N, CA, C and O of each residue as an XYZ file, in Angstrom:
324
protein
N      11.395     19.751      8.628
C      11.642     18.608      9.492
C      11.650     17.336      8.651
O      10.749     17.122      7.840
N      12.654     16.498      8.837
C      12.798     15.307      8.017
C      12.060     14.105      8.566
O      11.653     13.246      7.784
N      11.868     14.001      9.861
C      11.193     12.846     10.430
C      11.900     11.558     10.079
O      13.130     11.500     10.083
N      11.133     10.524      9.775
C      11.682      9.203      9.482
C      12.275      9.088      8.083
O      12.894      8.073      7.762
N      12.101     10.093      7.255
C      12.607     10.049      5.882
C      14.117      9.812      5.871
O      14.642      9.211      4.934
N      14.803     10.269      6.887
C      16.257     10.097      6.953
C      16.658      8.627      6.951
O      17.783      8.296      6.576
N      15.759      7.746      7.363
C      16.083      6.331      7.514
C      15.524      5.459      6.391
O      15.734      4.246      6.384
N      14.828      6.060      5.462
C      14.230      5.306      4.364
C      15.252      5.086      3.252
O      16.076      5.960      2.985
N      15.201      3.909      2.595
C      16.072      3.711      1.433
C      15.640      4.644      0.304
O      14.460      4.970      0.180
N      16.582      5.065     -0.505
C      16.284      5.990     -1.592
C      15.178      5.459     -2.495
O      14.344      6.230     -2.969
N      15.161      4.151     -2.739
C      14.132      3.576     -3.619
C      12.732      3.758     -3.049
O      11.763      3.822     -3.806
N      12.611      3.842     -1.727
C      11.298      4.048     -1.105
C      10.825      5.481     -1.287
O       9.632      5.762     -1.176
N      11.736      6.370     -1.560
C      11.394      7.782     -1.698
C      11.274      8.224     -3.146
O      10.828      9.339     -3.415
N      11.663      7.373     -4.078
C      11.670      7.780     -5.483
C      11.183      6.673     -6.413
O      11.704      6.518     -7.518
N      10.203      5.914     -5.980
C       9.692      4.817     -6.801
C       9.016      5.360     -8.059
O       8.485      6.471     -8.065
N       9.046      4.578     -9.093
C       8.416      4.959    -10.357
C       6.895      4.948    -10.208
O       6.361      4.497     -9.195
N       6.218      5.446    -11.224
C       4.755      5.505    -11.277
C       4.195      6.267    -10.072
O       3.318      5.770     -9.365
N       4.705      7.457     -9.853
C       4.259      8.315     -8.750
C       4.393      7.648     -7.397
O       3.561      7.846     -6.511
N       5.432      6.864     -7.242
C       5.678      6.203     -5.967
C       4.889      4.930     -5.760
O       4.896      4.372     -4.663
N       4.213      4.463     -6.787
C       3.340      3.296     -6.647
C       3.903      2.019     -7.259
O       3.311      0.953     -7.087
N       5.006      2.091     -7.954
C       5.534      0.919     -8.664
C       5.765     -0.261     -7.733
O       5.378     -1.385     -8.054
N       6.386     -0.024     -6.592
C       6.645     -1.124     -5.659
C       5.353     -1.659     -5.059
O       5.209     -2.865     -4.861
N       4.411     -0.762     -4.770
C       3.126     -1.195     -4.214
C       2.386     -2.060     -5.224
O       1.822     -3.092     -4.859
N       2.382     -1.659     -6.472
C       1.729     -2.454     -7.521
C       2.336     -3.852     -7.566
O       1.611     -4.846     -7.608
N       3.641     -3.928     -7.558
C       4.331     -5.215     -7.612
C       3.993     -6.080     -6.397
O       3.697     -7.266     -6.543
N       4.035     -5.500     -5.215
C       3.744     -6.261     -3.991
C       2.314     -6.768     -3.992
O       2.070     -7.938     -3.697
N       1.364     -5.900     -4.319
C      -0.050     -6.294     -4.293
C      -0.312     -7.425     -5.287
O      -1.018     -8.381     -4.967
N       0.244     -7.322     -6.470
C       0.032     -8.370     -7.473
C       0.695     -9.686     -7.076
O       0.084    -10.748     -7.196
N       1.930     -9.626     -6.608
C       2.672    -10.845     -6.280
C       2.210    -11.505     -4.985
O       2.324    -12.722     -4.837
N       1.697    -10.725     -4.061
C       1.315    -11.270     -2.751
C       0.261    -12.361     -2.860
O       0.231    -13.273     -2.033
N      -0.594    -12.285     -3.856
C      -1.642    -13.300     -4.001
C      -1.050    -14.695     -4.189
O      -1.702    -15.692     -3.880
N       0.172    -14.770     -4.690
C       0.834    -16.064     -4.874
C       1.326    -16.662     -3.563
O       1.658    -17.846     -3.510
N       1.377    -15.865     -2.514
C       1.949    -16.305     -1.246
C       0.954    -16.297     -0.091
O       1.180    -16.953      0.926
N      -0.134    -15.566     -0.238
C      -1.116    -15.466      0.841
C      -1.935    -16.745      0.978
O      -2.175    -17.453      0.000
N      -2.351    -17.023      2.189
C      -3.319    -18.081      2.469
C      -4.577    -17.759      1.657
O      -4.829    -16.585      1.383
N      -5.370    -18.752      1.266
C      -6.561    -18.485      0.450
C      -7.507    -17.424      1.020
O      -8.221    -16.765      0.265
N      -7.518    -17.256      2.337
C      -8.351    -16.210      2.941
C      -7.484    -15.161      3.642
O      -7.934    -14.485      4.567
N      -6.234    -15.036      3.186
C      -5.289    -14.118      3.817
C      -5.548    -12.655      3.482
O      -6.244    -12.319      2.524
N      -4.966    -11.812      4.302
C      -5.076    -10.364      4.147
C      -3.711     -9.770      3.812
O      -2.678    -10.245      4.284
N      -3.725     -8.733      2.996
C      -2.518     -7.970      2.699
C      -2.728     -6.550      3.210
O      -3.742     -5.919      2.911
N      -1.765     -6.051      3.982
C      -1.793     -4.681      4.496
C      -0.608     -3.926      3.914
O       0.520     -4.420      3.925
N      -0.870     -2.731      3.409
C       0.167     -1.910      2.791
C       0.162     -0.525      3.437
O      -0.873      0.138      3.503
N       1.325     -0.102      3.907
C       1.475      1.278      4.377
C       1.855      2.132      3.173
O       2.690      1.733      2.360
N       1.243      3.299      3.063
C       1.470      4.158      1.902
C       1.435      5.625      2.300
O       1.135      5.968      3.444
N       1.741      6.468      1.354
C       1.695      7.906      1.580
C       0.276      8.376      1.837
O      -0.683      7.768      1.361
N       0.145      9.458      2.591
C      -1.177      9.972      2.963
C      -2.026     10.344      1.752
O      -3.254     10.366      1.837
N      -1.385     10.633      0.636
C      -2.113     11.057     -0.558
C      -2.255      9.939     -1.599
O      -2.565     10.214     -2.759
N      -2.033      8.700     -1.201
C      -2.079      7.588     -2.151
C      -3.227      6.609     -1.898
O      -3.337      5.608     -2.605
N      -4.066      6.868     -0.926
C      -5.083      5.892     -0.519
C      -5.991      5.470     -1.676
O      -6.198      4.276     -1.897
N      -6.527      6.428     -2.405
C      -7.449      6.080     -3.493
C      -6.754      5.248     -4.563
O      -7.321      4.283     -5.076
N      -5.540      5.621     -4.892
C      -4.797      4.879     -5.908
C      -4.490      3.461     -5.432
O      -4.585      2.511     -6.209
N      -4.125      3.318     -4.168
C      -3.811      1.993     -3.636
C      -5.076      1.138     -3.572
O      -5.020     -0.059     -3.852
N      -6.206      1.725     -3.213
C      -7.465      0.974     -3.231
C      -7.767      0.469     -4.637
O      -8.211     -0.666     -4.808
N      -7.532      1.295     -5.626
C      -7.752      0.894     -7.021
C      -6.833     -0.260     -7.400
O      -7.260     -1.193     -8.081
N      -5.578     -0.205     -6.967
C      -4.633     -1.292     -7.245
C      -5.141     -2.592     -6.631
O      -5.099     -3.639     -7.277
N      -5.616     -2.536     -5.398
C      -6.176     -3.725     -4.746
C      -7.381     -4.248     -5.536
O      -7.484     -5.449     -5.783
N      -8.287     -3.355     -5.931
C      -9.479     -3.768     -6.681
C      -9.104     -4.419     -8.003
O      -9.634     -5.473     -8.352
N      -8.195     -3.796     -8.734
C      -7.782     -4.319    -10.033
C      -7.048     -5.649     -9.909
O      -6.980     -6.418    -10.869
N      -6.503     -5.917     -8.734
C      -5.782     -7.172     -8.499
C      -6.676     -8.248     -7.902
O      -6.203     -9.342     -7.592
N      -7.962     -7.955     -7.736
C      -8.921     -8.966     -7.314
C      -9.102     -9.153     -5.819
O      -9.641    -10.174     -5.394
N      -8.666     -8.195     -5.006
C      -8.854     -8.299     -3.559
C     -10.275     -7.884     -3.189
O     -10.939     -7.167     -3.938
N     -10.731     -8.344     -2.028
C     -12.063     -8.036     -1.519
C     -11.947     -7.329     -0.175
O     -10.867     -7.256      0.409
N     -13.058     -6.818      0.301
C     -13.138     -6.192      1.630
C     -12.024     -5.163      1.834
O     -11.369     -5.140      2.877
N     -11.824     -4.336      0.850
C     -10.736     -3.354      0.856
C     -11.115     -2.169      1.746
O     -12.210     -1.617      1.644
N     -10.188     -1.798      2.613
C     -10.393     -0.661      3.510
C      -9.103      0.127      3.651
O      -8.010     -0.398      3.439
N      -9.246      1.383      4.008
C      -8.103      2.222      4.358
C      -8.331      2.755      5.760
O      -9.436      3.179      6.099
N      -7.287      2.732      6.571
C      -7.354      3.244      7.946
C      -6.422      4.442      8.084
O      -5.422      4.567      7.376
N      -6.781      5.313      9.014
C      -5.993      6.523      9.257
C      -4.941      6.291     10.333
O      -5.080      5.415     11.188
N      -3.878      7.101     10.270
C      -2.834      7.046     11.290
C      -3.223      7.959     12.456
O      -4.330      8.497     12.485
N      -2.312      8.130     13.413
C      -2.592      8.958     14.587
C      -2.824     10.425     14.250
O      -3.420     11.156     15.040
N      -2.366     10.853     13.099
C      -2.588     12.230     12.650
C      -3.818     12.348     11.761
O      -4.031     13.370     11.109
N      -4.622     11.289     11.743
C      -5.860     11.252     10.962
C      -5.623     11.358      9.455
O      -6.447     11.904      8.722
N      -4.486     10.829      9.008
C      -4.173     10.771      7.583
C      -4.348      9.332      7.105
O      -3.933      8.407      7.804
N      -4.951      9.116      5.933
C      -5.069      7.752      5.413
C      -3.678      7.158      5.214
O      -2.860      7.726      4.491
N      -3.404      6.025      5.846
C      -2.024      5.527      5.871
C      -1.888      4.044      5.541
O      -0.860      3.629      5.005
N      -2.905      3.236      5.851
C      -2.797      1.789      5.632
C      -4.024      1.324      4.859
O      -5.158      1.614      5.238
N      -3.785      0.611      3.786
C      -4.877      0.003      3.027
C      -4.684     -1.498      3.071
O      -3.566     -2.003      2.967
N      -5.797     -2.204      3.227
C      -5.716     -3.657      3.283
C      -6.876     -4.275      2.530
O      -7.920     -3.655      2.324
N      -6.660     -5.513      2.127
C      -7.680     -6.248      1.405
C      -7.498     -7.735      1.600
O      -6.411     -8.214      1.922
N      -8.585     -8.454      1.399
C      -8.603     -9.908      1.568
C      -8.464    -10.574      0.209
O      -9.075    -10.157     -0.775
N      -7.652    -11.612      0.178
C      -7.418    -12.359     -1.062
C      -8.712    -12.958     -1.574
O      -8.717    -13.624     -2.609
């Protein structure tokens, strides 16, 4: 079953660095645009939560959390600038 994958751009399905290259770029660059106490939320693959949390930590975010989707899979990680 393909699900929503049929509608994703190819770059979203084949990003470099194990699919994390775009997330790394967004997390690092977002600090330049967020309000001083702003939050960044990132949707990611169910098997990427730990790696995404590490990216947030290495980029200086605080109060980092991951939440599960309706299927109880880790799906969204967020952190405060």
